[in-house]
Structures are given as C-alpha cells and as structure tokens.
Amino acid sequence: MERRRVGRSGLRVSCLGLGTMTWGRDTDEVDAGEQLRDFLDAGGTFIDTAAAYGAGEAERVIGALLEGKVARDDVVLCTKGGGRGDASRGSLLADLDASLARLGTDHVDLFVAAAPDPGTPLEETVSALRHAVASGRARYVGLSNHPGWATARAASLLEPDGVGLTAVEVEYSLLQRGIEREVVPAAEALGVGVLAWSPLGRGVLTGKYRRSVPADSRAASPHLAGFVEPYLDAPSSAVVAAVATAAEGLGRTPTEVALAWLLAQGVVASAIVGARTPRQLATSLAAADLELPAEVHAALDDVSAVDAGYPERW
C-alpha cells in the first residue's frame, strides 16, 4: 500500500487508514483483531482512534491487540481529544494521558483536537497541542472538523515554535466536498495534510442503501441512524447512482470507485475507512491499487460538484 507524506511534514502514513469508531461497541475484539491483521498484511500503517470512541473502549482494544504482537514503529497511531466539545488545555491533555494509558504507549504519532470549542480561545487549544509535542507525548499535532480560518490561525500560532500544524482530519467524500471551499486551499497553502474521515459518505457510497435500509446497517442502528440519514436524500442518490454505474463499467465495487476518486485528490494523505466487519474492510483495501480513468473521474467530479459562491468565487 502506498505511503504518503502528511502535508510538508516528515510524517508518512498509509494511503488508507484504519478507523476504529465502532471498536469495542459494534465491532468486538475478535473482529477488530482480524481487521488489524488484514490491514497490516495489506501494508497499512495508519490507525485512527479517539478518546471518545466507545468511551475509551476502542483505544483499550487497540492497546490489547498491539501489545507484544506489533512493533510500535510499525504503526502510526493517531488519537483525538476534546471530543466532548471541550478543547481547553486541561481537557485535551487529560484526554491524551488517558489515551496513552489505554493504548499502552508513551506517545502517539499524531494528536488531534477533535472539534471546535466556542468556549475556549483557539490560542489555548493550540497551547495544549504545543505542550503535547514538547512533553514527548505526541510527535505531530492537528485539528479535526475546524473551518479554514481556524486551520490557518492554528498553523500561524504553531509555526514560530517549529511545532507546526501537520494535519486536518475532516469529512471528505463524493457526498461531502464542503472542505474544498476553504479548508483545502488553506491546507495546500500551509503545507498541511488532509486526513479524510467517512470517505464512503457514512457508508452510503457503498450502494447498500439504494433500495432499502439493511437491518444490520448503521442506518438501522439506534445510535448511528442519525449519522447516516443526511445522505439518504435525492441529491446523494444521484451521486451514488453515478458511482454504481462507474463501478459496473470498470468491473469494480462502488466502494473501490468512491475511495479511488478521493485518493486521487492531491491534498489527501489518507482516507480513513471505518469498517464494522472484516469483510467490509477487505472491500475497502481493494481500492488501494485502483486508478480511475480520467473520463470517469471527471464525470464523478461533475455529478458531485460543490456549490461555490462569494467570496470563494469572485
């Protein structure tokens, strides 16, 4: 599997990342272990988690699976703090310390502030990220789900110390291209890498919802139905149909086509796939070697194009 630099930093990650949001809740330790083995066997290195995933249970599962079985240098661990909407210095550093204990390591490769916190000045959030690097608990730092202006401001605050803002972890797929308005231009100008979460449009781009809602799907889950529902609309259906048509013509799956489109975006360092089962992960891993024909890529660009107005388009 291809390894990519995250922005202009020295951090390198596999082009597909292993998401763990469901681990310890919808995905038990046995299936998680099989996913991890398959991912590493395919050349994957980048494992993404968060203190908030399963109230810490996902990190505990990762720690147990890695302990004594996988060399620490063979994986790139990313975790996120502040997922409860509190990005204060105390909350972020407390989350990081708890994450390290559950993961069974003295450092993560990337520590990310999970979400904007209107109650905390960005300067304070950035000071926690700076301290995470200075104290050796994190090698690199980033932001998740922040707008373009915050990305640029955080990068400017971290630059004088030589810490730098390495990555932004944001939702990006054929069904959600909003970051192309301001976050992507900011990231490209500042040398920040994009880590794309939900690259399959919260599972909708797999095509599983084209005719009905499967009983064992996220859209049928009491705690995840609201997460999927925004993309079960008519505009999304048109994009899903285009992906399915392209997949049929190429002899590949819709999952592979959707991921291949995203991986062709130059700013994307890794697409984080959060599979519930080993079988779902296997379908995603098959996308690593797919390069879409130019005409297919252009057609998908057109059908999913994001609306841009003032001042992005002047």
PDB file of C-alpha atoms in Angstrom:
ATOM      1  CA  MET A   1       0.000   0.000   0.000  1.00  0.00           C
ATOM      2  CA  GLU A   2       1.266   3.460  -0.909  1.00  0.00           C
ATOM      3  CA  ARG A   3       2.706   5.602   1.886  1.00  0.00           C
ATOM      4  CA  ARG A   4       2.160   9.336   1.667  1.00  0.00           C
ATOM      5  CA  ARG A   5       3.637  12.354   3.391  1.00  0.00           C
ATOM      6  CA  VAL A   6       1.185  14.296   5.530  1.00  0.00           C
ATOM      7  CA  GLY A   7       1.455  17.771   4.081  1.00  0.00           C
ATOM      8  CA  ARG A   8       5.033  19.038   4.138  1.00  0.00           C
ATOM      9  CA  SER A   9       5.859  17.246   7.398  1.00  0.00           C
ATOM     10  CA  GLY A  10       8.081  14.200   7.813  1.00  0.00           C
ATOM     11  CA  LEU A  11       5.127  12.081   8.914  1.00  0.00           C
ATOM     12  CA  ARG A  12       4.222   9.305   6.476  1.00  0.00           C
ATOM     13  CA  VAL A  13       1.006   7.293   6.586  1.00  0.00           C
ATOM     14  CA  SER A  14      -0.599   4.562   4.510  1.00  0.00           C
ATOM     15  CA  CYS A  15      -2.989   5.963   1.904  1.00  0.00           C
ATOM     16  CA  LEU A  16      -5.808   4.057   3.617  1.00  0.00           C
ATOM     17  CA  GLY A  17      -6.195   4.438   7.358  1.00  0.00           C
ATOM     18  CA  LEU A  18      -7.915   2.045   9.737  1.00  0.00           C
ATOM     19  CA  GLY A  19     -10.797   3.762  11.539  1.00  0.00           C
ATOM     20  CA  THR A  20     -11.904   2.354  14.894  1.00  0.00           C
ATOM     21  CA  MET A  21     -15.040   4.281  15.831  1.00  0.00           C
ATOM     22  CA  THR A  22     -17.091   1.074  16.170  1.00  0.00           C
ATOM     23  CA  TRP A  23     -14.456  -0.966  18.016  1.00  0.00           C
ATOM     24  CA  GLY A  24     -15.477  -2.147  21.450  1.00  0.00           C
ATOM     25  CA  ARG A  25     -19.131  -1.487  20.697  1.00  0.00           C
ATOM     26  CA  ASP A  26     -20.397  -2.678  17.300  1.00  0.00           C
ATOM     27  CA  THR A  27     -17.127  -4.457  16.478  1.00  0.00           C
ATOM     28  CA  ASP A  28     -15.937  -6.948  19.093  1.00  0.00           C
ATOM     29  CA  GLU A  29     -12.309  -7.701  19.877  1.00  0.00           C
ATOM     30  CA  VAL A  30     -12.223 -10.809  17.672  1.00  0.00           C
ATOM     31  CA  ASP A  31     -13.379  -8.961  14.549  1.00  0.00           C
ATOM     32  CA  ALA A  32     -11.185  -5.984  15.440  1.00  0.00           C
ATOM     33  CA  GLY A  33      -8.181  -8.281  15.653  1.00  0.00           C
ATOM     34  CA  GLU A  34      -8.941  -9.754  12.245  1.00  0.00           C
ATOM     35  CA  GLN A  35      -9.301  -6.267  10.768  1.00  0.00           C
ATOM     36  CA  LEU A  36      -5.989  -5.180  12.237  1.00  0.00           C
ATOM     37  CA  ARG A  37      -4.203  -8.258  10.916  1.00  0.00           C
ATOM     38  CA  ASP A  38      -5.665  -7.853   7.423  1.00  0.00           C
ATOM     39  CA  PHE A  39      -4.842  -4.145   7.405  1.00  0.00           C
ATOM     40  CA  LEU A  40      -1.220  -4.659   8.401  1.00  0.00           C
ATOM     41  CA  ASP A  41      -0.835  -7.552   5.950  1.00  0.00           C
ATOM     42  CA  ALA A  42      -2.031  -5.240   3.171  1.00  0.00           C
ATOM     43  CA  GLY A  43       0.708  -2.746   4.044  1.00  0.00           C
ATOM     44  CA  GLY A  44      -1.411  -0.404   6.141  1.00  0.00           C
ATOM     45  CA  THR A  45       0.224   1.599   8.923  1.00  0.00           C
ATOM     46  CA  PHE A  46      -2.152   4.384   9.956  1.00  0.00           C
ATOM     47  CA  ILE A  47      -4.575   3.605  12.807  1.00  0.00           C
ATOM     48  CA  ASP A  48      -7.047   6.317  13.786  1.00  0.00           C
ATOM     49  CA  THR A  49      -8.935   6.407  17.075  1.00  0.00           C
ATOM     50  CA  ALA A  50     -10.193   8.846  19.720  1.00  0.00           C
ATOM     51  CA  ALA A  51     -10.675   9.081  23.455  1.00  0.00           C
ATOM     52  CA  ALA A  52     -14.414   9.382  22.846  1.00  0.00           C
ATOM     53  CA  TYR A  53     -14.798   6.211  20.751  1.00  0.00           C
ATOM     54  CA  GLY A  54     -16.798   3.825  22.898  1.00  0.00           C
ATOM     55  CA  ALA A  55     -15.901   5.983  25.913  1.00  0.00           C
ATOM     56  CA  GLY A  56     -12.302   4.814  25.533  1.00  0.00           C
ATOM     57  CA  GLU A  57     -13.098   1.203  24.735  1.00  0.00           C
ATOM     58  CA  ALA A  58     -11.751   1.433  21.171  1.00  0.00           C
ATOM     59  CA  GLU A  59      -8.356   2.522  22.480  1.00  0.00           C
ATOM     60  CA  ARG A  60      -8.338  -0.257  25.045  1.00  0.00           C
ATOM     61  CA  VAL A  61      -8.979  -2.818  22.281  1.00  0.00           C
ATOM     62  CA  ILE A  62      -6.184  -1.353  20.144  1.00  0.00           C
ATOM     63  CA  GLY A  63      -3.766  -1.444  23.065  1.00  0.00           C
ATOM     64  CA  ALA A  64      -4.587  -5.082  23.800  1.00  0.00           C
ATOM     65  CA  LEU A  65      -4.221  -6.100  20.148  1.00  0.00           C
ATOM     66  CA  LEU A  66      -0.878  -4.344  19.696  1.00  0.00           C
ATOM     67  CA  GLU A  67       0.732  -5.387  22.970  1.00  0.00           C
ATOM     68  CA  GLY A  68       3.585  -7.801  22.342  1.00  0.00           C
ATOM     69  CA  LYS A  69       2.368  -8.567  18.814  1.00  0.00           C
ATOM     70  CA  VAL A  70       3.138  -5.497  16.702  1.00  0.00           C
ATOM     71  CA  ALA A  71       6.280  -3.391  16.916  1.00  0.00           C
ATOM     72  CA  ARG A  72       5.439   0.166  17.910  1.00  0.00           C
ATOM     73  CA  ASP A  73       7.418   1.574  14.975  1.00  0.00           C
ATOM     74  CA  ASP A  74       5.352  -0.474  12.513  1.00  0.00           C
ATOM     75  CA  VAL A  75       2.190   1.552  13.130  1.00  0.00           C
ATOM     76  CA  VAL A  76       1.271   5.228  13.069  1.00  0.00           C
ATOM     77  CA  LEU A  77      -1.138   5.919  15.916  1.00  0.00           C
ATOM     78  CA  CYS A  78      -3.472   8.908  15.849  1.00  0.00           C
ATOM     79  CA  THR A  79      -5.879   9.770  18.622  1.00  0.00           C
ATOM     80  CA  LYS A  80      -8.148  12.713  19.250  1.00  0.00           C
ATOM     81  CA  GLY A  81      -9.047  14.573  22.427  1.00  0.00           C
ATOM     82  CA  GLY A  82     -11.731  17.099  23.278  1.00  0.00           C
ATOM     83  CA  GLY A  83     -14.451  15.029  21.654  1.00  0.00           C
ATOM     84  CA  ARG A  84     -16.981  16.162  24.252  1.00  0.00           C
ATOM     85  CA  GLY A  85     -16.753  19.704  22.892  1.00  0.00           C
ATOM     86  CA  ASP A  86     -14.177  20.792  25.481  1.00  0.00           C
ATOM     87  CA  ALA A  87     -10.920  21.802  23.814  1.00  0.00           C
ATOM     88  CA  SER A  88      -9.449  23.506  26.872  1.00  0.00           C
ATOM     89  CA  ARG A  89      -5.837  22.816  27.783  1.00  0.00           C
ATOM     90  CA  GLY A  90      -6.784  20.736  30.802  1.00  0.00           C
ATOM     91  CA  SER A  91      -9.329  18.621  28.955  1.00  0.00           C
ATOM     92  CA  LEU A  92      -7.115  17.928  25.941  1.00  0.00           C
ATOM     93  CA  LEU A  93      -4.083  16.922  27.987  1.00  0.00           C
ATOM     94  CA  ALA A  94      -6.187  14.798  30.344  1.00  0.00           C
ATOM     95  CA  ASP A  95      -7.682  13.009  27.334  1.00  0.00           C
ATOM     96  CA  LEU A  96      -4.214  12.449  25.898  1.00  0.00           C
ATOM     97  CA  ASP A  97      -2.859  10.969  29.126  1.00  0.00           C
ATOM     98  CA  ALA A  98      -5.837   8.618  29.421  1.00  0.00           C
ATOM     99  CA  SER A  99      -5.453   7.623  25.762  1.00  0.00           C
ATOM    100  CA  LEU A 100      -1.779   6.772  26.217  1.00  0.00           C
ATOM    101  CA  ALA A 101      -2.615   4.558  29.182  1.00  0.00           C
ATOM    102  CA  ARG A 102      -5.303   2.672  27.248  1.00  0.00           C
ATOM    103  CA  LEU A 103      -3.132   2.341  24.139  1.00  0.00           C
ATOM    104  CA  GLY A 104      -0.189   1.083  26.182  1.00  0.00           C
ATOM    105  CA  THR A 105       2.330   3.526  24.727  1.00  0.00           C
ATOM    106  CA  ASP A 106       4.257   6.581  25.876  1.00  0.00           C
ATOM    107  CA  HIS A 107       3.436   8.593  22.756  1.00  0.00           C
ATOM    108  CA  VAL A 108       1.118   8.865  19.790  1.00  0.00           C
ATOM    109  CA  ASP A 109       2.371   9.840  16.367  1.00  0.00           C
ATOM    110  CA  LEU A 110      -0.434  12.345  15.843  1.00  0.00           C
ATOM    111  CA  PHE A 111      -2.627  14.061  18.431  1.00  0.00           C
ATOM    112  CA  VAL A 112      -5.663  15.946  17.151  1.00  0.00           C
ATOM    113  CA  ALA A 113      -8.120  18.365  18.743  1.00  0.00           C
ATOM    114  CA  ALA A 114     -11.383  16.681  17.762  1.00  0.00           C
ATOM    115  CA  ALA A 115     -13.753  19.619  17.346  1.00  0.00           C
ATOM    116  CA  PRO A 116     -14.027  23.397  17.683  1.00  0.00           C
ATOM    117  CA  ASP A 117     -14.864  24.677  21.153  1.00  0.00           C
ATOM    118  CA  PRO A 118     -16.540  28.111  21.108  1.00  0.00           C
ATOM    119  CA  GLY A 119     -15.966  28.384  24.869  1.00  0.00           C
ATOM    120  CA  THR A 120     -12.181  28.102  24.656  1.00  0.00           C
ATOM    121  CA  PRO A 121      -9.877  30.510  22.805  1.00  0.00           C
ATOM    122  CA  LEU A 122      -8.117  28.814  19.909  1.00  0.00           C
ATOM    123  CA  GLU A 123      -4.848  30.047  21.411  1.00  0.00           C
ATOM    124  CA  GLU A 124      -5.450  27.865  24.476  1.00  0.00           C
ATOM    125  CA  THR A 125      -6.299  24.815  22.379  1.00  0.00           C
ATOM    126  CA  VAL A 126      -3.113  25.346  20.376  1.00  0.00           C
ATOM    127  CA  SER A 127      -1.082  25.685  23.583  1.00  0.00           C
ATOM    128  CA  ALA A 128      -2.197  22.168  24.572  1.00  0.00           C
ATOM    129  CA  LEU A 129      -1.118  20.811  21.191  1.00  0.00           C
ATOM    130  CA  ARG A 130       2.234  22.574  21.563  1.00  0.00           C
ATOM    131  CA  HIS A 131       2.719  21.078  25.030  1.00  0.00           C
ATOM    132  CA  ALA A 132       1.818  17.594  23.788  1.00  0.00           C
ATOM    133  CA  VAL A 133       4.789  17.759  21.409  1.00  0.00           C
ATOM    134  CA  ALA A 134       7.150  19.485  23.853  1.00  0.00           C
ATOM    135  CA  SER A 135       6.457  16.846  26.510  1.00  0.00           C
ATOM    136  CA  GLY A 136       7.059  13.975  24.104  1.00  0.00           C
ATOM    137  CA  ARG A 137       3.507  12.624  24.304  1.00  0.00           C
ATOM    138  CA  ALA A 138       2.881  13.368  20.619  1.00  0.00           C
ATOM    139  CA  ARG A 139       5.177  13.613  17.614  1.00  0.00           C
ATOM    140  CA  TYR A 140       2.820  15.715  15.478  1.00  0.00           C
ATOM    141  CA  VAL A 141      -0.463  17.598  16.039  1.00  0.00           C
ATOM    142  CA  GLY A 142      -3.551  18.563  14.104  1.00  0.00           C
ATOM    143  CA  LEU A 143      -7.151  19.754  14.140  1.00  0.00           C
ATOM    144  CA  SER A 144     -10.354  17.960  13.227  1.00  0.00           C
ATOM    145  CA  ASN A 145     -13.591  19.467  11.916  1.00  0.00           C
ATOM    146  CA  HIS A 146     -12.301  23.044  12.113  1.00  0.00           C
ATOM    147  CA  PRO A 147     -13.045  25.687   9.451  1.00  0.00           C
ATOM    148  CA  GLY A 148     -10.426  27.140   7.136  1.00  0.00           C
ATOM    149  CA  TRP A 149      -9.801  30.277   9.175  1.00  0.00           C
ATOM    150  CA  ALA A 150      -9.087  28.234  12.325  1.00  0.00           C
ATOM    151  CA  THR A 151      -6.740  25.977  10.388  1.00  0.00           C
ATOM    152  CA  ALA A 152      -4.784  28.991   9.175  1.00  0.00           C
ATOM    153  CA  ARG A 153      -4.749  30.641  12.614  1.00  0.00           C
ATOM    154  CA  ALA A 154      -3.573  27.478  14.381  1.00  0.00           C
ATOM    155  CA  ALA A 155      -0.817  26.997  11.811  1.00  0.00           C
ATOM    156  CA  SER A 156       0.393  30.563  12.334  1.00  0.00           C
ATOM    157  CA  LEU A 157       0.422  30.116  16.125  1.00  0.00           C
ATOM    158  CA  LEU A 158       2.400  26.873  15.961  1.00  0.00           C
ATOM    159  CA  GLU A 159       4.884  27.959  13.301  1.00  0.00           C
ATOM    160  CA  PRO A 160       7.222  30.107  15.474  1.00  0.00           C
ATOM    161  CA  ASP A 161       7.894  27.176  17.826  1.00  0.00           C
ATOM    162  CA  GLY A 162       8.794  24.844  14.998  1.00  0.00           C
ATOM    163  CA  VAL A 163       5.956  22.519  16.050  1.00  0.00           C
ATOM    164  CA  GLY A 164       3.768  23.202  13.041  1.00  0.00           C
ATOM    165  CA  LEU A 165       0.243  22.102  12.255  1.00  0.00           C
ATOM    166  CA  THR A 166       0.660  18.784  10.483  1.00  0.00           C
ATOM    167  CA  ALA A 167      -2.856  17.643   9.615  1.00  0.00           C
ATOM    168  CA  VAL A 168      -6.539  18.394   9.467  1.00  0.00           C
ATOM    169  CA  GLU A 169      -8.880  15.445   9.878  1.00  0.00           C
ATOM    170  CA  VAL A 170     -12.132  16.308   8.148  1.00  0.00           C
ATOM    171  CA  GLU A 171     -15.097  14.652   6.478  1.00  0.00           C
ATOM    172  CA  TYR A 172     -14.443  14.350   2.750  1.00  0.00           C
ATOM    173  CA  SER A 173     -16.126  12.204   0.126  1.00  0.00           C
ATOM    174  CA  LEU A 174     -18.129  12.423  -3.073  1.00  0.00           C
ATOM    175  CA  LEU A 175     -21.120  13.223  -0.854  1.00  0.00           C
ATOM    176  CA  GLN A 176     -19.347  15.858   1.237  1.00  0.00           C
ATOM    177  CA  ARG A 177     -16.991  18.172  -0.613  1.00  0.00           C
ATOM    178  CA  GLY A 178     -17.537  21.259   1.539  1.00  0.00           C
ATOM    179  CA  ILE A 179     -13.883  21.397   2.606  1.00  0.00           C
ATOM    180  CA  GLU A 180     -12.949  22.283  -0.976  1.00  0.00           C
ATOM    181  CA  ARG A 181     -14.280  25.808  -0.395  1.00  0.00           C
ATOM    182  CA  GLU A 182     -11.747  26.987   2.197  1.00  0.00           C
ATOM    183  CA  VAL A 183     -10.109  24.152   4.167  1.00  0.00           C
ATOM    184  CA  VAL A 184      -8.377  22.556   1.181  1.00  0.00           C
ATOM    185  CA  PRO A 185      -6.952  25.849  -0.152  1.00  0.00           C
ATOM    186  CA  ALA A 186      -5.718  26.686   3.361  1.00  0.00           C
ATOM    187  CA  ALA A 187      -4.157  23.254   3.786  1.00  0.00           C
ATOM    188  CA  GLU A 188      -2.421  23.417   0.412  1.00  0.00           C
ATOM    189  CA  ALA A 189      -1.053  26.905   1.074  1.00  0.00           C
ATOM    190  CA  LEU A 190       0.197  25.989   4.562  1.00  0.00           C
ATOM    191  CA  GLY A 191       1.580  22.546   3.799  1.00  0.00           C
ATOM    192  CA  VAL A 192      -0.981  20.778   5.994  1.00  0.00           C
ATOM    193  CA  GLY A 193      -2.111  17.267   5.068  1.00  0.00           C
ATOM    194  CA  VAL A 194      -5.755  16.212   4.846  1.00  0.00           C
ATOM    195  CA  LEU A 195      -6.910  13.022   6.564  1.00  0.00           C
ATOM    196  CA  ALA A 196     -10.368  12.198   5.246  1.00  0.00           C
ATOM    197  CA  TRP A 197     -12.894  10.646   7.610  1.00  0.00           C
ATOM    198  CA  SER A 198     -16.038   8.963   6.331  1.00  0.00           C
ATOM    199  CA  PRO A 199     -14.626   8.702   2.780  1.00  0.00           C
ATOM    200  CA  LEU A 200     -17.570   6.464   1.855  1.00  0.00           C
ATOM    201  CA  GLY A 201     -20.183   9.077   2.714  1.00  0.00           C
ATOM    202  CA  ARG A 202     -21.041   7.431   6.048  1.00  0.00           C
ATOM    203  CA  GLY A 203     -21.449   4.137   4.196  1.00  0.00           C
ATOM    204  CA  VAL A 204     -23.938   5.444   1.631  1.00  0.00           C
ATOM    205  CA  LEU A 205     -21.448   5.346  -1.279  1.00  0.00           C
ATOM    206  CA  THR A 206     -21.179   1.570  -0.936  1.00  0.00           C
ATOM    207  CA  GLY A 207     -24.610   1.407  -2.570  1.00  0.00           C
ATOM    208  CA  LYS A 208     -26.120  -0.631   0.248  1.00  0.00           C
ATOM    209  CA  TYR A 209     -28.970   1.862   0.728  1.00  0.00           C
ATOM    210  CA  ARG A 210     -30.038   2.192  -2.911  1.00  0.00           C
ATOM    211  CA  ARG A 211     -33.205   0.124  -2.475  1.00  0.00           C
ATOM    212  CA  SER A 212     -33.733  -0.254   1.271  1.00  0.00           C
ATOM    213  CA  VAL A 213     -32.109   0.053   4.685  1.00  0.00           C
ATOM    214  CA  PRO A 214     -30.470  -3.279   5.616  1.00  0.00           C
ATOM    215  CA  ALA A 215     -31.382  -4.434   9.111  1.00  0.00           C
ATOM    216  CA  ASP A 216     -27.726  -4.812  10.111  1.00  0.00           C
ATOM    217  CA  SER A 217     -26.582  -1.433   8.735  1.00  0.00           C
ATOM    218  CA  ARG A 218     -25.650   1.783  10.504  1.00  0.00           C
ATOM    219  CA  ALA A 219     -28.805   3.460   9.203  1.00  0.00           C
ATOM    220  CA  ALA A 220     -30.829   0.862  11.137  1.00  0.00           C
ATOM    221  CA  SER A 221     -28.776   1.271  14.309  1.00  0.00           C
ATOM    222  CA  PRO A 222     -30.378   3.289  17.134  1.00  0.00           C
ATOM    223  CA  HIS A 223     -27.151   5.183  17.863  1.00  0.00           C
ATOM    224  CA  LEU A 224     -25.952   5.688  14.250  1.00  0.00           C
ATOM    225  CA  ALA A 225     -29.142   6.194  12.207  1.00  0.00           C
ATOM    226  CA  GLY A 226     -28.973   9.964  12.639  1.00  0.00           C
ATOM    227  CA  PHE A 227     -25.374   9.909  11.417  1.00  0.00           C
ATOM    228  CA  VAL A 228     -26.330   8.290   8.098  1.00  0.00           C
ATOM    229  CA  GLU A 229     -29.716   9.942   7.474  1.00  0.00           C
ATOM    230  CA  PRO A 230     -28.436  13.256   5.969  1.00  0.00           C
ATOM    231  CA  TYR A 231     -27.098  11.371   2.931  1.00  0.00           C
ATOM    232  CA  LEU A 232     -30.220   9.354   2.234  1.00  0.00           C
ATOM    233  CA  ASP A 233     -31.647  12.154   0.078  1.00  0.00           C
ATOM    234  CA  ALA A 234     -32.225  12.714  -3.628  1.00  0.00           C
ATOM    235  CA  PRO A 235     -29.013  14.670  -4.422  1.00  0.00           C
ATOM    236  CA  SER A 236     -26.937  11.976  -2.746  1.00  0.00           C
ATOM    237  CA  SER A 237     -28.822   9.260  -4.602  1.00  0.00           C
ATOM    238  CA  ALA A 238     -27.743  10.778  -7.927  1.00  0.00           C
ATOM    239  CA  VAL A 239     -24.102  10.610  -6.881  1.00  0.00           C
ATOM    240  CA  VAL A 240     -24.477   7.050  -5.599  1.00  0.00           C
ATOM    241  CA  ALA A 241     -26.047   6.010  -8.918  1.00  0.00           C
ATOM    242  CA  ALA A 242     -23.130   7.530 -10.838  1.00  0.00           C
ATOM    243  CA  VAL A 243     -20.629   5.681  -8.655  1.00  0.00           C
ATOM    244  CA  ALA A 244     -22.528   2.405  -9.178  1.00  0.00           C
ATOM    245  CA  THR A 245     -22.546   2.934 -12.956  1.00  0.00           C
ATOM    246  CA  ALA A 246     -18.808   3.619 -12.990  1.00  0.00           C
ATOM    247  CA  ALA A 247     -18.158   0.564 -10.842  1.00  0.00           C
ATOM    248  CA  GLU A 248     -20.148  -1.677 -13.165  1.00  0.00           C
ATOM    249  CA  GLY A 249     -18.259  -0.392 -16.182  1.00  0.00           C
ATOM    250  CA  LEU A 250     -14.882  -0.930 -14.528  1.00  0.00           C
ATOM    251  CA  GLY A 251     -15.701  -4.310 -13.038  1.00  0.00           C
ATOM    252  CA  ARG A 252     -15.012  -2.975  -9.528  1.00  0.00           C
ATOM    253  CA  THR A 253     -17.186  -2.258  -6.490  1.00  0.00           C
ATOM    254  CA  PRO A 254     -18.756   1.139  -5.685  1.00  0.00           C
ATOM    255  CA  THR A 255     -16.598   1.213  -2.540  1.00  0.00           C
ATOM    256  CA  GLU A 256     -13.423   0.935  -4.595  1.00  0.00           C
ATOM    257  CA  VAL A 257     -14.532   3.617  -7.047  1.00  0.00           C
ATOM    258  CA  ALA A 258     -15.510   6.095  -4.320  1.00  0.00           C
ATOM    259  CA  LEU A 259     -12.210   5.611  -2.495  1.00  0.00           C
ATOM    260  CA  ALA A 260     -10.153   5.802  -5.684  1.00  0.00           C
ATOM    261  CA  TRP A 261     -11.762   9.151  -6.543  1.00  0.00           C
ATOM    262  CA  LEU A 262     -10.845  10.518  -3.120  1.00  0.00           C
ATOM    263  CA  LEU A 263      -7.295   9.177  -3.119  1.00  0.00           C
ATOM    264  CA  ALA A 264      -6.692  10.983  -6.401  1.00  0.00           C
ATOM    265  CA  GLN A 265      -7.182  14.342  -4.652  1.00  0.00           C
ATOM    266  CA  GLY A 266      -3.599  15.523  -4.216  1.00  0.00           C
ATOM    267  CA  VAL A 267      -4.073  17.055  -0.775  1.00  0.00           C
ATOM    268  CA  VAL A 268      -5.373  13.797   0.755  1.00  0.00           C
ATOM    269  CA  ALA A 269      -2.723  11.916   2.722  1.00  0.00           C
ATOM    270  CA  SER A 270      -5.026   9.128   3.876  1.00  0.00           C
ATOM    271  CA  ALA A 271      -8.658   8.055   3.631  1.00  0.00           C
ATOM    272  CA  ILE A 272      -9.784   6.602   6.952  1.00  0.00           C
ATOM    273  CA  VAL A 273     -12.086   3.627   6.427  1.00  0.00           C
ATOM    274  CA  GLY A 274     -14.157   2.608   9.424  1.00  0.00           C
ATOM    275  CA  ALA A 275     -15.391  -0.896   8.694  1.00  0.00           C
ATOM    276  CA  ARG A 276     -17.672  -2.726  11.101  1.00  0.00           C
ATOM    277  CA  THR A 277     -16.664  -6.179   9.864  1.00  0.00           C
ATOM    278  CA  PRO A 278     -13.512  -7.733   8.346  1.00  0.00           C
ATOM    279  CA  ARG A 279     -15.418  -8.357   5.113  1.00  0.00           C
ATOM    280  CA  GLN A 280     -16.263  -4.668   4.762  1.00  0.00           C
ATOM    281  CA  LEU A 281     -12.629  -3.746   5.342  1.00  0.00           C
ATOM    282  CA  ALA A 282     -11.468  -6.182   2.660  1.00  0.00           C
ATOM    283  CA  THR A 283     -13.618  -4.365   0.089  1.00  0.00           C
ATOM    284  CA  SER A 284     -12.052  -1.041   1.038  1.00  0.00           C
ATOM    285  CA  LEU A 285      -8.490  -2.373   0.960  1.00  0.00           C
ATOM    286  CA  ALA A 286      -9.042  -3.470  -2.644  1.00  0.00           C
ATOM    287  CA  ALA A 287      -9.246   0.218  -3.646  1.00  0.00           C
ATOM    288  CA  ALA A 288      -5.562   0.871  -2.942  1.00  0.00           C
ATOM    289  CA  ASP A 289      -4.481  -0.155  -6.447  1.00  0.00           C
ATOM    290  CA  LEU A 290      -7.315   1.436  -8.460  1.00  0.00           C
ATOM    291  CA  GLU A 291      -6.637   4.467 -10.634  1.00  0.00           C
ATOM    292  CA  LEU A 292      -9.777   5.802 -12.280  1.00  0.00           C
ATOM    293  CA  PRO A 293      -9.753   6.662 -15.988  1.00  0.00           C
ATOM    294  CA  ALA A 294      -9.724  10.431 -16.484  1.00  0.00           C
ATOM    295  CA  GLU A 295     -13.196  10.481 -18.014  1.00  0.00           C
ATOM    296  CA  VAL A 296     -14.683   8.557 -15.071  1.00  0.00           C
ATOM    297  CA  HIS A 297     -13.017  10.878 -12.579  1.00  0.00           C
ATOM    298  CA  ALA A 298     -14.323  13.915 -14.452  1.00  0.00           C
ATOM    299  CA  ALA A 299     -17.864  12.522 -14.544  1.00  0.00           C
ATOM    300  CA  LEU A 300     -17.830  11.942 -10.796  1.00  0.00           C
ATOM    301  CA  ASP A 301     -16.449  15.445 -10.290  1.00  0.00           C
ATOM    302  CA  ASP A 302     -19.356  16.883 -12.250  1.00  0.00           C
ATOM    303  CA  VAL A 303     -22.158  14.950 -10.563  1.00  0.00           C
ATOM    304  CA  SER A 304     -20.870  15.737  -7.058  1.00  0.00           C
ATOM    305  CA  ALA A 305     -19.633  19.292  -7.608  1.00  0.00           C
ATOM    306  CA  VAL A 306     -19.825  21.537  -4.568  1.00  0.00           C
ATOM    307  CA  ASP A 307     -21.618  24.880  -4.877  1.00  0.00           C
ATOM    308  CA  ALA A 308     -19.194  27.756  -4.516  1.00  0.00           C
ATOM    309  CA  GLY A 309     -20.235  31.362  -4.255  1.00  0.00           C
ATOM    310  CA  TYR A 310     -18.967  34.655  -2.905  1.00  0.00           C
ATOM    311  CA  PRO A 311     -16.236  35.084  -1.761  1.00  0.00           C
ATOM    312  CA  GLU A 312     -14.746  31.734  -2.788  1.00  0.00           C
ATOM    313  CA  ARG A 313     -15.659  32.523  -6.410  1.00  0.00           C
ATOM    314  CA  TRP A 314     -15.171  36.164  -7.349  1.00  0.00           C
TER     315      TRP A 314
END
